[in-house]
Short mmCIF file of C-alpha atoms in Angstrom, two decimals:
data_model
loop_
_atom_site.label_atom_id
_atom_site.label_comp_id
_atom_site.label_asym_id
_atom_site.label_seq_id
_atom_site.Cartn_x
_atom_site.Cartn_y
_atom_site.Cartn_z
CA MET R 1 27.99 -9.26 -15.84
CA LYS R 2 28.34 -7.73 -19.30
CA HIS R 3 24.87 -6.26 -19.65
CA PRO R 4 22.57 -4.93 -16.94
CA LEU R 5 19.62 -6.73 -18.50
CA ALA R 6 21.31 -9.98 -17.60
CA LEU R 7 20.29 -9.22 -14.02
CA LEU R 8 16.60 -9.42 -14.86
CA PRO R 9 16.20 -13.20 -14.73
CA LEU R 10 17.95 -13.23 -11.36
CA LEU R 11 15.63 -10.56 -10.01
CA LEU R 12 12.59 -12.38 -11.35
CA LEU R 13 13.80 -15.61 -9.84
CA ALA R 14 14.31 -13.86 -6.52
CA ALA R 15 10.81 -12.43 -6.72
CA CYS R 16 9.12 -15.73 -7.52
CA GLY R 17 11.23 -17.80 -5.20
CA SER R 18 10.58 -15.63 -2.20
CA GLY R 19 6.85 -16.43 -2.40
CA PRO R 20 4.05 -14.59 -0.69
CA LYS R 21 5.70 -14.25 2.69
CA THR R 22 6.40 -11.03 4.48
CA GLU R 23 7.43 -12.58 7.74
CA THR R 24 9.37 -15.69 8.33
CA ALA R 25 7.14 -17.88 10.41
CA PRO R 26 8.73 -19.19 13.54
CA ALA R 27 9.24 -22.89 13.63
CA ALA R 28 5.97 -24.65 14.15
CA ALA R 29 5.29 -25.42 17.77
CA ASN R 30 6.67 -28.87 18.27
CA THR R 31 3.62 -30.24 19.99
CA ALA R 32 4.48 -33.79 18.95
CA SER R 33 7.08 -33.97 21.71
CA LEU R 34 4.62 -32.74 24.33
CA PRO R 35 2.62 -35.11 26.50
CA GLU R 36 -0.99 -35.67 25.53
CA ALA R 37 -3.30 -33.44 27.51
CA HIS R 38 -5.48 -35.27 29.94
CA VAL R 39 -8.34 -33.61 31.76
CA ASP R 40 -10.20 -35.62 34.32
CA PRO R 41 -13.92 -35.08 33.57
CA ALA R 42 -14.64 -35.51 37.26
CA THR R 43 -12.61 -32.43 38.21
CA ALA R 44 -12.82 -30.31 35.06
CA GLY R 45 -14.25 -26.87 35.63
CA THR R 46 -15.58 -23.93 33.68
CA VAL R 47 -14.62 -20.33 33.13
CA SER R 48 -17.52 -18.13 32.20
CA GLY R 49 -18.34 -14.48 32.04
CA ARG R 50 -19.44 -11.56 29.91
CA VAL R 51 -17.84 -8.74 27.99
CA LEU R 52 -19.59 -5.50 28.86
CA PHE R 53 -19.61 -2.21 27.00
CA THR R 54 -20.04 1.13 28.77
CA GLY R 55 -20.70 4.52 27.26
CA THR R 56 -22.33 5.42 23.98
CA PRO R 57 -21.75 2.83 21.29
CA PRO R 58 -20.14 4.33 18.17
CA VAL R 59 -22.42 4.61 15.16
CA MET R 60 -21.27 2.15 12.53
CA PRO R 61 -21.23 3.53 8.98
CA ILE R 62 -23.13 1.96 6.10
CA ILE R 63 -20.73 0.10 3.82
CA ASP R 64 -20.64 1.52 0.31
CA MET R 65 -20.63 -1.50 -2.02
CA SER R 66 -21.39 0.51 -5.15
CA SER R 67 -17.93 -0.23 -6.57
CA ASN R 68 -19.14 -3.78 -7.10
CA PRO R 69 -22.88 -3.92 -7.89
CA GLN R 70 -22.91 -7.72 -7.66
CA CYS R 71 -22.03 -7.35 -3.99
CA GLU R 72 -24.65 -4.66 -3.47
CA ARG R 73 -27.40 -6.74 -5.11
CA GLN R 74 -26.96 -9.52 -2.58
CA HIS R 75 -28.27 -7.36 0.24
CA LYS R 76 -31.86 -6.22 0.56
CA THR R 77 -30.95 -3.61 3.14
CA PRO R 78 -27.79 -1.54 3.53
CA VAL R 79 -25.02 -3.32 5.41
CA LYS R 80 -23.46 -1.70 8.44
CA ALA R 81 -19.82 -2.06 9.38
CA GLU R 82 -19.18 -4.64 12.10
CA THR R 83 -16.18 -3.05 13.75
CA VAL R 84 -18.05 -2.48 17.01
CA VAL R 85 -21.28 -4.38 17.64
CA VAL R 86 -22.88 -3.64 20.99
CA ASN R 87 -25.70 -6.00 21.91
CA PRO R 88 -29.05 -4.69 23.26
CA ASN R 89 -28.07 -5.99 26.73
CA GLY R 90 -25.02 -3.71 26.81
CA THR R 91 -22.47 -6.40 25.99
CA LEU R 92 -19.89 -6.45 23.23
CA ARG R 93 -19.98 -8.94 20.37
CA ASN R 94 -17.01 -10.41 18.49
CA VAL R 95 -14.56 -10.43 21.38
CA PHE R 96 -12.07 -13.31 21.33
CA VAL R 97 -11.67 -14.69 24.87
CA TRP R 98 -9.10 -17.35 25.65
CA ILE R 99 -6.78 -18.79 28.26
CA LYS R 100 -3.63 -16.86 27.62
CA SER R 101 -1.46 -18.62 30.18
CA GLY R 102 -1.59 -21.07 33.06
CA LEU R 103 -2.09 -24.33 31.20
CA SER R 104 0.74 -26.86 31.25
CA PRO R 105 2.22 -27.35 27.79
CA ALA R 106 0.46 -30.35 26.25
CA GLN R 107 -0.90 -31.80 23.04
CA TRP R 108 -4.58 -30.99 23.04
CA PRO R 109 -7.00 -32.99 20.88
CA MET R 110 -7.71 -31.29 17.56
CA PRO R 111 -11.35 -30.61 16.58
CA ALA R 112 -12.53 -33.08 13.96
CA THR R 113 -14.01 -30.37 11.76
CA PRO R 114 -12.21 -27.47 10.13
CA ALA R 115 -12.79 -23.87 11.11
CA LYS R 116 -14.69 -22.23 8.26
CA LEU R 117 -14.55 -18.74 6.80
CA ASP R 118 -17.16 -17.93 4.18
CA GLN R 119 -17.25 -15.01 1.78
CA ASN R 120 -20.92 -14.31 1.33
CA GLY R 121 -22.46 -11.06 0.16
CA CYS R 122 -18.94 -9.66 0.04
CA MET R 123 -18.72 -9.98 3.81
CA TYR R 124 -16.78 -12.48 5.86
CA ALA R 125 -18.68 -14.88 8.09
CA PRO R 126 -17.88 -15.21 10.89
CA ARG R 127 -16.29 -11.85 11.65
CA VAL R 128 -14.10 -13.29 14.42
CA GLN R 129 -13.19 -16.90 15.06
CA GLY R 130 -10.63 -19.06 16.76
CA LEU R 131 -8.93 -22.26 15.75
CA MET R 132 -6.16 -24.45 17.07
CA GLU R 133 -2.58 -24.61 15.86
CA GLY R 134 -2.50 -27.06 12.96
CA GLN R 135 -6.28 -27.20 12.60
CA ASP R 136 -7.68 -27.00 9.06
CA PHE R 137 -8.94 -23.56 8.11
CA GLU R 138 -11.45 -23.91 5.29
CA ILE R 139 -12.18 -20.87 3.12
CA LEU R 140 -15.29 -20.75 0.95
CA ASN R 141 -16.38 -18.27 -1.70
CA SER R 142 -20.17 -18.33 -1.89
CA ASP R 143 -20.19 -15.09 -3.88
CA PRO R 144 -20.58 -14.63 -7.63
CA VAL R 145 -17.47 -12.41 -7.62
CA ASN R 146 -13.70 -12.81 -7.33
CA HIS R 147 -12.08 -12.32 -3.96
CA ASN R 148 -8.53 -12.31 -2.75
CA VAL R 149 -7.91 -13.69 0.72
CA HIS R 150 -5.01 -12.09 2.55
CA ALA R 151 -4.04 -13.55 5.91
CA GLU R 152 -2.10 -10.71 7.51
CA CYS R 153 -0.28 -12.90 10.03
CA GLU R 154 2.92 -11.82 11.73
CA ARG R 155 4.02 -14.93 13.63
CA ASN R 156 2.69 -17.34 11.02
CA ALA R 157 3.55 -17.09 7.34
CA ALA R 158 1.37 -14.47 5.68
CA TRP R 159 -0.28 -15.34 2.36
CA ASN R 160 -2.52 -13.78 -0.25
CA GLU R 161 -4.43 -15.87 -2.76
CA SER R 162 -7.25 -15.29 -5.21
CA GLN R 163 -10.49 -17.23 -5.03
CA PRO R 164 -12.80 -17.08 -8.05
CA PRO R 165 -16.59 -17.30 -7.70
CA ARG R 166 -17.71 -20.60 -6.18
CA ALA R 167 -14.26 -22.02 -6.63
CA GLU R 168 -12.98 -25.05 -4.74
CA HIS R 169 -12.59 -24.45 -1.04
CA LYS R 170 -9.16 -23.53 0.20
CA PHE R 171 -7.62 -25.32 3.14
CA LYS R 172 -4.94 -23.67 5.21
CA LYS R 173 -3.23 -24.28 8.55
CA PHE R 174 -1.49 -21.99 11.00
CA ALA R 175 1.42 -23.49 12.90
CA SER R 176 1.92 -20.96 15.68
CA GLU R 177 -0.11 -19.24 18.34
CA GLU R 178 -1.27 -15.82 17.14
CA VAL R 179 -4.14 -13.82 18.62
CA LEU R 180 -5.58 -11.99 16.61
CA PHE R 181 -4.67 -11.25 13.02
CA PRO R 182 -6.81 -9.80 10.25
CA VAL R 183 -7.90 -11.54 7.08
CA THR R 184 -8.70 -9.01 4.38
CA CYS R 185 -9.82 -8.69 0.78
CA SER R 186 -8.30 -5.92 -1.32
CA VAL R 187 -10.89 -6.36 -4.07
CA HIS R 188 -13.50 -5.27 -1.52
CA PRO R 189 -11.60 -3.19 1.04
CA TRP R 190 -14.40 -3.20 3.59
CA MET R 191 -14.10 -6.99 4.03
CA ARG R 192 -12.27 -7.85 7.21
CA ALA R 193 -12.28 -10.88 9.48
CA TYR R 194 -10.11 -11.75 12.48
CA VAL R 195 -8.61 -15.10 13.40
CA GLY R 196 -7.10 -16.23 16.68
CA VAL R 197 -4.80 -19.25 16.63
CA SER R 198 -4.56 -20.99 19.98
CA PRO R 199 -2.43 -23.95 21.12
CA HIS R 200 -5.42 -25.34 23.06
CA PRO R 201 -9.19 -25.52 22.67
CA PHE R 202 -10.07 -23.02 25.43
CA PHE R 203 -11.23 -20.01 23.42
CA PHE R 204 -14.58 -18.42 22.69
CA VAL R 205 -15.94 -15.56 20.61
CA THR R 206 -18.76 -13.54 22.15
CA ALA R 207 -22.02 -13.46 20.25
CA ASP R 208 -25.36 -11.70 20.65
CA ASP R 209 -25.51 -12.02 24.43
CA GLY R 210 -21.89 -11.07 25.07
CA SER R 211 -21.21 -14.11 27.22
CA PHE R 212 -18.47 -16.69 26.99
CA VAL R 213 -17.93 -20.16 28.40
CA LEU R 214 -14.72 -22.18 28.45
CA LYS R 215 -15.64 -25.73 29.39
CA GLY R 216 -13.52 -28.68 30.47
CA VAL R 217 -10.77 -26.55 31.99
CA PRO R 218 -8.47 -28.42 34.38
CA PRO R 219 -8.33 -26.98 37.91
CA GLY R 220 -5.75 -24.24 38.23
CA THR R 221 -5.06 -20.53 38.04
CA TYR R 222 -5.19 -18.91 34.62
CA THR R 223 -4.77 -15.59 32.86
CA ILE R 224 -7.83 -15.00 30.73
CA GLU R 225 -7.46 -12.52 27.90
CA ALA R 226 -10.15 -10.73 25.91
CA VAL R 227 -9.17 -9.26 22.55
CA HIS R 228 -11.30 -6.89 20.50
CA GLU R 229 -10.30 -5.70 17.01
CA LYS R 230 -10.79 -2.02 17.88
CA TYR R 231 -10.55 -1.77 21.65
CA GLY R 232 -7.60 -4.09 22.11
CA ARG R 233 -6.60 -6.44 24.90
CA LYS R 234 -7.70 -6.87 28.51
CA GLU R 235 -6.82 -9.65 30.88
CA GLY R 236 -7.66 -10.97 34.29
CA LYS R 237 -6.82 -13.93 36.53
CA VAL R 238 -9.18 -16.70 37.60
CA THR R 239 -8.81 -19.79 39.71
CA VAL R 240 -10.81 -22.82 38.71
CA ALA R 241 -11.52 -25.16 41.59
CA PRO R 242 -12.09 -28.88 40.93
CA SER R 243 -15.50 -29.17 39.19
CA GLY R 244 -15.94 -25.47 39.88
CA THR R 245 -16.94 -22.48 37.82
CA ALA R 246 -14.87 -19.33 37.81
CA SER R 247 -16.40 -16.09 36.60
CA ILE R 248 -14.78 -13.03 35.10
CA GLU R 249 -16.10 -9.95 33.36
CA PHE R 250 -14.35 -7.63 30.98
CA THR R 251 -15.48 -4.08 30.37
CA TYR R 252 -14.73 -2.04 27.30
CA GLY R 253 -15.93 1.45 26.66
CA SER R 254 -15.85 4.26 24.14
CA MET V 1 22.41 38.32 -24.94
CA ALA V 2 21.16 36.47 -28.05
CA PRO V 3 20.67 32.71 -27.77
CA ASN V 4 23.52 30.55 -28.92
CA PRO V 5 21.79 27.98 -31.18
CA THR V 6 22.76 24.32 -30.98
CA PRO V 7 23.75 22.51 -34.19
CA PHE V 8 21.08 19.87 -33.68
CA PRO V 9 17.85 19.90 -35.71
CA TYR V 10 14.42 20.00 -34.11
CA ASN V 11 12.38 16.83 -34.60
CA ARG V 12 8.76 17.70 -33.99
CA GLY V 13 7.56 14.09 -34.08
CA LEU V 14 10.08 12.96 -31.49
CA HIS V 15 9.31 15.92 -29.24
CA ARG V 16 5.56 15.30 -29.38
CA TRP V 17 6.06 11.62 -28.75
CA SER V 18 8.20 12.47 -25.72
CA LEU V 19 5.45 14.77 -24.48
CA LEU V 20 2.91 11.97 -24.88
CA LEU V 21 5.20 9.62 -22.93
CA ALA V 22 5.54 12.16 -20.10
CA LEU V 23 1.77 12.69 -19.92
CA CYS V 24 1.13 8.94 -19.90
CA THR V 25 3.73 8.56 -17.14
CA LEU V 26 1.97 11.19 -15.04
CA PHE V 27 -1.26 9.28 -15.59
CA LEU V 28 0.55 6.12 -14.49
CA VAL V 29 1.75 7.85 -11.30
CA VAL V 30 -1.86 8.88 -10.63
CA ALA V 31 -3.05 5.31 -11.24
CA GLY V 32 -0.40 4.00 -8.83
CA GLY V 33 -1.50 6.53 -6.23
CA VAL V 34 -5.11 5.38 -6.64
CA VAL V 35 -4.08 1.73 -6.12
CA THR V 36 -2.35 2.56 -2.83
CA SER V 37 -5.02 4.97 -1.61
CA ARG V 38 -7.79 2.49 -2.30
CA ASP V 39 -5.86 -0.35 -0.59
CA ALA V 40 -6.11 -2.29 -3.84
CA GLY V 41 -2.45 -3.30 -4.13
CA LEU V 42 -3.07 -6.95 -3.28
CA SER V 43 -6.40 -7.37 -5.06
CA VAL V 44 -4.52 -9.26 -7.80
CA PRO V 45 -2.31 -11.74 -5.93
CA ASP V 46 -0.43 -13.08 -8.95
CA TRP V 47 2.06 -11.45 -11.31
CA PRO V 48 2.83 -11.04 -14.19
CA LEU V 49 -0.61 -12.47 -15.02
CA SER V 50 -3.74 -11.31 -13.21
CA TYR V 51 -5.88 -14.15 -11.86
CA GLY V 52 -3.96 -16.33 -14.31
CA LYS V 53 -5.20 -14.25 -17.26
CA LEU V 54 -4.17 -11.30 -19.36
CA MET V 55 -7.54 -9.69 -18.66
CA PRO V 56 -9.28 -10.51 -15.37
CA PRO V 57 -12.81 -9.32 -14.55
CA MET V 58 -12.39 -5.62 -13.80
CA GLU V 59 -14.33 -5.51 -10.54
CA GLY V 60 -13.65 -3.76 -7.24
CA GLY V 61 -9.94 -3.37 -6.44
CA ILE V 62 -8.98 -5.50 -9.47
CA PHE V 63 -10.03 -2.59 -11.69
CA TYR V 64 -7.46 -0.31 -10.04
CA GLU V 65 -4.62 -2.81 -9.73
CA HIS V 66 -4.96 -4.40 -13.16
CA GLY V 67 -5.69 -0.98 -14.69
CA HIS V 68 -2.39 0.23 -13.20
CA ARG V 69 -0.62 -2.76 -14.76
CA MET V 70 -2.20 -2.06 -18.17
CA ILE V 71 -1.18 1.61 -18.11
CA ALA V 72 2.32 0.57 -16.97
CA THR V 73 2.59 -1.87 -19.88
CA THR V 74 1.54 0.90 -22.27
CA VAL V 75 4.12 3.29 -20.81
CA GLY V 76 6.75 0.55 -21.09
CA MET V 77 5.95 0.08 -24.78
CA PHE V 78 5.95 3.84 -25.38
CA THR V 79 9.37 4.01 -23.72
CA ILE V 80 10.70 1.32 -26.09
CA VAL V 81 9.38 3.36 -29.04
CA SER V 82 11.08 6.46 -27.59
CA LEU V 83 14.36 4.61 -27.27
CA VAL V 84 14.24 3.32 -30.84
CA TRP V 85 13.31 6.79 -32.09
CA LEU V 86 16.13 8.42 -30.13
CA TRP V 87 18.67 5.93 -31.46
CA ILE V 88 17.50 6.49 -35.05
CA ALA V 89 16.88 10.23 -35.13
CA GLU V 90 18.85 11.83 -32.31
CA LYS V 91 22.31 13.18 -33.05
CA ARG V 92 23.31 13.77 -29.45
CA LYS V 93 24.88 10.61 -28.11
CA TRP V 94 24.00 11.35 -24.49
CA MET V 95 20.32 11.60 -25.47
CA LYS V 96 20.44 8.05 -26.82
CA TRP V 97 21.78 6.91 -23.46
CA LEU V 98 19.14 8.92 -21.64
CA GLY V 99 16.61 6.85 -23.58
CA VAL V 100 18.38 3.68 -22.43
CA ALA V 101 18.28 4.92 -18.82
CA ALA V 102 14.54 5.60 -19.16
CA LEU V 103 13.91 2.10 -20.47
CA LEU V 104 15.98 0.49 -17.72
CA ALA V 105 14.08 2.55 -15.15
CA VAL V 106 10.68 1.49 -16.49
CA ILE V 107 11.73 -2.18 -16.64
CA THR V 108 13.00 -1.98 -13.05
CA GLN V 109 9.72 -0.33 -12.10
CA GLY V 110 7.74 -3.19 -13.58
CA ILE V 111 9.83 -5.77 -11.75
CA LEU V 112 9.58 -3.88 -8.45
CA GLY V 113 5.81 -3.68 -8.94
CA GLY V 114 5.66 -7.43 -9.41
CA ILE V 115 7.99 -8.18 -6.52
CA THR V 116 6.03 -6.03 -4.11
CA VAL V 117 2.80 -7.86 -4.98
CA LEU V 118 4.40 -11.30 -4.62
CA MET V 119 6.05 -10.31 -1.33
CA LEU V 120 2.80 -8.80 0.04
CA LEU V 121 3.86 -5.16 -0.15
CA PRO V 122 6.98 -4.93 2.02
CA TRP V 123 7.38 -1.21 2.69
CA TRP V 124 10.92 -0.96 1.32
CA VAL V 125 10.00 -2.46 -2.05
CA SER V 126 6.77 -0.46 -2.35
CA SER V 127 8.53 2.77 -1.34
CA THR V 128 11.34 2.16 -3.84
CA HIS V 129 8.70 1.48 -6.50
CA ALA V 130 6.93 4.75 -5.64
CA SER V 131 10.14 6.80 -5.55
CA LEU V 132 11.54 5.36 -8.77
CA ALA V 133 8.23 6.28 -10.42
CA GLN V 134 8.94 9.91 -9.58
CA LEU V 135 12.46 9.70 -10.99
CA PHE V 136 11.20 8.05 -14.16
CA PHE V 137 8.59 10.77 -14.61
CA SER V 138 11.29 13.44 -14.19
CA THR V 139 13.40 11.64 -16.80
CA THR V 140 10.54 11.73 -19.30
CA VAL V 141 10.02 15.45 -18.59
CA ALA V 142 13.76 16.04 -19.11
CA ILE V 143 13.53 14.28 -22.48
CA VAL V 144 10.66 16.60 -23.40
CA LEU V 145 12.87 19.59 -22.49
CA PHE V 146 15.88 18.32 -24.42
CA THR V 147 13.89 17.56 -27.58
CA SER V 148 12.02 20.88 -27.60
CA ASP V 149 12.49 23.55 -30.23
CA TRP V 150 13.39 26.25 -27.70
CA TRP V 151 16.03 24.03 -26.11
CA LEU V 152 17.65 23.41 -29.49
CA LYS V 153 17.57 27.12 -30.32
CA GLY V 154 20.07 27.55 -27.52
CA ALA V 155 20.25 29.49 -24.30
CA SER V 156 21.06 33.05 -23.39
CA THR V 157 23.65 32.40 -20.75
CA ILE V 158 24.35 34.77 -17.91
CA LEU V 159 27.16 34.73 -15.41
CA GLU V 160 26.64 33.40 -11.92
CA VAL V 161 26.48 36.19 -9.37
CA ALA V 162 29.32 35.61 -6.93
CA THR V 163 27.29 36.79 -3.94
CA ALA V 164 24.26 34.70 -4.89
CA PRO V 165 25.42 31.39 -6.40
CA ILE V 166 22.66 29.05 -7.59
CA ARG V 167 24.32 26.27 -9.57
CA LYS V 168 24.80 24.06 -6.50
CA LEU V 169 21.67 25.27 -4.77
CA SER V 170 19.61 24.28 -7.80
CA LEU V 171 20.80 20.68 -7.32
CA ALA V 172 19.84 20.70 -3.65
CA ALA V 173 16.18 21.28 -4.47
CA PRO V 174 15.50 18.05 -6.45
CA ILE V 175 17.58 16.05 -3.95
CA CYS V 176 15.48 17.38 -1.06
CA VAL V 177 12.26 16.79 -3.01
CA LEU V 178 13.29 13.20 -3.76
CA CYS V 179 14.05 12.55 -0.08
CA GLN V 180 10.69 14.05 0.86
CA LEU V 181 8.92 11.88 -1.72
CA GLY V 182 10.72 8.84 -0.33
CA LEU V 183 9.58 9.68 3.20
CA GLY V 184 6.03 10.17 1.94
CA ALA V 185 6.11 6.84 0.12
CA ALA V 186 7.50 5.07 3.20
CA ALA V 187 4.77 6.59 5.38
CA ARG V 188 2.10 5.54 2.88
CA HIS V 189 3.46 2.01 2.91
CA LYS V 190 3.41 1.93 6.71
CA ALA V 191 7.16 1.89 7.37
CA PHE V 192 6.55 4.54 10.02
CA GLY V 193 4.12 7.31 10.80
CA SER V 194 3.76 10.42 8.68
CA ILE V 195 5.66 12.57 11.21
CA TYR V 196 8.95 12.37 9.25
CA HIS V 197 7.25 13.35 5.99
CA ILE V 198 5.43 16.20 7.73
CA SER V 199 8.66 17.35 9.42
CA GLY V 200 10.47 17.28 6.09
CA SER V 201 7.90 19.53 4.46
CA PRO V 202 9.13 22.90 5.86
CA ILE V 203 12.73 21.94 5.05
CA VAL V 204 11.99 21.13 1.41
CA THR V 205 9.71 24.15 1.04
CA GLY V 206 12.43 26.30 2.60
CA VAL V 207 15.11 25.08 0.19
CA ILE V 208 12.81 25.65 -2.79
CA LEU V 209 11.84 29.09 -1.50
CA TRP V 210 15.50 29.96 -1.00
CA LEU V 211 16.35 28.92 -4.58
CA VAL V 212 13.34 30.65 -6.13
CA VAL V 213 13.81 33.92 -4.24
CA ARG V 214 17.50 33.95 -5.14
CA ILE V 215 16.64 33.46 -8.82
CA LEU V 216 13.94 36.16 -8.75
CA LEU V 217 16.25 38.61 -6.98
CA ASN V 218 19.41 38.00 -8.98
CA TYR V 219 18.57 36.24 -12.25
CA SER V 220 15.09 37.46 -13.20
CA SER V 221 16.43 39.05 -16.37
CA ASN V 222 16.65 35.52 -17.74
CA ARG V 223 13.12 34.63 -18.85
CA GLU V 224 13.60 30.86 -18.71
CA LEU V 225 14.95 30.93 -15.17
CA ARG V 226 12.22 33.31 -14.06
CA LEU V 227 9.45 31.14 -15.50
CA GLY V 228 11.05 27.97 -14.16
CA ALA V 229 11.32 29.42 -10.67
CA LEU V 230 7.74 30.74 -10.65
CA THR V 231 6.46 27.38 -11.90
CA LEU V 232 8.33 25.49 -9.19
CA ILE V 233 7.16 27.73 -6.35
CA SER V 234 3.53 27.66 -7.58
CA ILE V 235 3.52 23.86 -7.73
CA THR V 236 5.23 23.64 -4.33
CA PHE V 237 2.63 25.81 -2.62
CA CYS V 238 -0.15 23.71 -4.18
CA GLN V 239 1.64 20.63 -2.91
CA VAL V 240 1.85 21.94 0.66
CA PHE V 241 -1.87 22.70 0.74
CA LEU V 242 -2.70 19.32 -0.79
CA GLY V 243 -0.53 17.65 1.83
CA ILE V 244 -2.42 19.41 4.61
CA ALA V 245 -5.74 18.43 3.02
CA ALA V 246 -4.64 14.82 2.57
CA TYR V 247 -3.54 14.63 6.21
CA MET V 248 -6.74 16.22 7.50
CA THR V 249 -8.94 13.81 5.55
CA ARG V 250 -6.88 10.86 6.79
CA ILE V 251 -7.42 11.96 10.36
CA ALA V 252 -11.11 12.58 9.73
CA TYR V 253 -11.62 9.14 8.20
CA ALA V 254 -9.26 7.22 10.47
CA ASP V 255 -12.10 4.96 11.66
CA SER V 256 -13.68 4.40 8.26
CA VAL V 257 -14.05 0.82 7.09
CA GLN V 258 -13.11 1.57 3.51
CA PRO V 259 -11.13 4.25 1.65
CA MET V 260 -13.26 7.38 1.48
CA PRO V 261 -13.49 9.29 -1.83
CA LEU V 262 -12.39 12.67 -0.41
CA MET V 263 -9.33 11.14 1.26
CA VAL V 264 -8.45 9.23 -1.92
CA THR V 265 -8.86 12.37 -4.05
CA PHE V 266 -6.64 14.61 -1.92
CA THR V 267 -4.01 11.92 -1.43
CA VAL V 268 -3.82 11.05 -5.13
CA PHE V 269 -3.58 14.75 -6.07
CA HIS V 270 -0.82 15.07 -3.46
CA VAL V 271 1.07 12.19 -5.10
CA ALA V 272 0.57 13.60 -8.60
CA VAL V 273 1.59 17.13 -7.66
CA GLY V 274 4.55 15.60 -5.81
CA ALA V 275 5.64 14.14 -9.14
CA LEU V 276 5.19 17.56 -10.76
CA THR V 277 7.23 19.19 -7.97
CA MET V 278 10.02 16.72 -8.58
CA ALA V 279 9.90 17.27 -12.34
CA ALA V 280 9.78 21.07 -11.92
CA SER V 281 12.77 21.05 -9.56
CA VAL V 282 14.75 18.80 -11.92
CA SER V 283 13.82 21.01 -14.87
CA LEU V 284 14.86 24.16 -13.00
CA ALA V 285 18.19 22.56 -12.08
CA ILE V 286 18.71 21.69 -15.76
CA LEU V 287 17.85 25.26 -16.79
CA VAL V 288 20.22 26.70 -14.20
CA ARG V 289 23.08 24.48 -15.41
CA ARG V 290 22.36 25.55 -18.98
CA ASN V 291 21.67 29.24 -18.53
CA VAL V 292 24.02 30.24 -15.71
CA ALA V 293 27.71 30.10 -16.51
CA LEU V 294 30.39 30.01 -13.85
CA ALA V 295 32.02 33.37 -13.33
CA ALA V 296 35.61 33.34 -14.57
#
C-alpha cells in the first residue's frame, strides 16, 4: 500500500458491507423439520391468570415533546410515560406472558395476519406485543414526521431504518425466539415499544384488567413466564389437565 | 535568559485560521457530545447521506445528528484549507506533515462516524470515534501553538532540575488523560459501567497534580511553564466537578423516559472540558519539551 488514503475505499466497503447488524443472528430455528403441531380440541385446556401490582405505583412523568411541535400538536392533553401502567383494579398492564417451556418442539400454525406496530402521535402502539417466529411484523408511520425504527434485538439481527411520514409500510420478520427486546426511535427518544418473539402462539400481553388467557394449550406441565420492561421476569409452573383450566398469578411491586 | 528566536516568520493569517479551526473543532466535540447525550446517534440511519438527502428535515434527533455531520464536514473542509496553507506558507517541514496528520485524523473520524451509524453504534467504534476526536482537537491546538507569534519568538530555556525531573512526567499526563477519556467514552457507549472511568479519575488528577506542583515548586521562574501548569490544573478541577455533577444527574434521572436537559448539559460540558484537559496537558508537555533542557 503506497499511500494511506488507498485504505479508504476498503474501509468504506467494510462499513457498507457489514450492514446494520450488531449481533450475528443465530441460525433461524429450523421449524420446517419439526412435526406439525396437533392439539386435540377435545382435550385442549387453558392457562389463565392475572398480573398483580403491590405497593405505591410510581408516578409516570409527562413526556416533553416540545423538541418536535408536530408531535406535541397531535395530543390534546399531555402524554404520560407508559413504563409502568397500573390498572385501577391493582393489576399491571403491558406484561408479556407466555409458555416459556414444556411444549414439545413442533411447527405451530402461523397467524394469517401480521403483527402491527404503528407510530401515531410520536408514540408506539401497542407498547408491548408478541408475534411468532417468522410471522410478518408490519410497521406503519401514521405521523406527519420522520421516524427511525430501531429493533434492538440481540438474538435476531438488529436493524435501524428510517420511515418518512405516511411512507409505505415496512414488513419485517424475526427468525429466533427472543423475549423481550425494545424497538426505539432516536428522533423521538421517548418512543419505546417492546416485542416478544415466540416459537408458538401461546403468549398474551396484559391490558386494562391485568388478566391473561392462553387458550388451546395441550395438556401438560408448563413453565409460564411473565416479563415486564421495568420489573423484569417472573415464572411459575402450571399443569393443564385435559380440557382443564390452570390458573397462575404473578405479583410485581415497587 | 532572553528568548532564542526561531528563524521562521510569523504568519498572522495562518495562525488565526488555525485558531478558527481549533474553535470549530471544540464546537464539533460539543455537538458530538450532544448527539450521544440526547441518544440521537441513530436518528439518521443512513450515511453518508441523511434520509437519502443532503439536507433532511431538521426535526427531533435528526437536528442533532445531521447538525453534527454538517459541523464535521465544515471542520473537514477547514482542515483541508489548513493543510494547503501549511504546505504553501510554512517553512518548517514537520509542520506540513502535522497538517497531513490532522487531515488524515479528520478523514478517519468521518469514516468512523459513518461506520458506527451503519453498524448500530458498536461501543468499540463509537469509543474510538470519541477518543480520536479528542486527539484531533489536541492536534489543532498544537498547530495554534506552533503558528503563534510567541512560539516563533523562541523560548527561554532552563535546565531540568535533577531532583525534580519533569520531561518524562509531562508526557505521562496526556497519556493518562487520553486513557481516562477512552474509559469515559466506553462507559458512555455502554461497553461497561462508569466505575472504571470514576476509578481512573483520582489517578489522572493525581498525575496532573504531581506534574503541576513540581512545575510550580521548581520551574515557576519560567512564565510559560507556570501559566501552562496553572491552566491545566484549573481545567482539571473544573473537569472533576463536572464529572461529579454529570454522574449525579445521571443517577437522579436514571428512570427518565427521555434525556433530561440538566443531565445533557452537565455531561456535554464534561465532554468539552475533557477535550480542553487533553489539549492543555498536550500543550504543557510541548512547553516542557521546549522550555526545559536536559541537564548536561
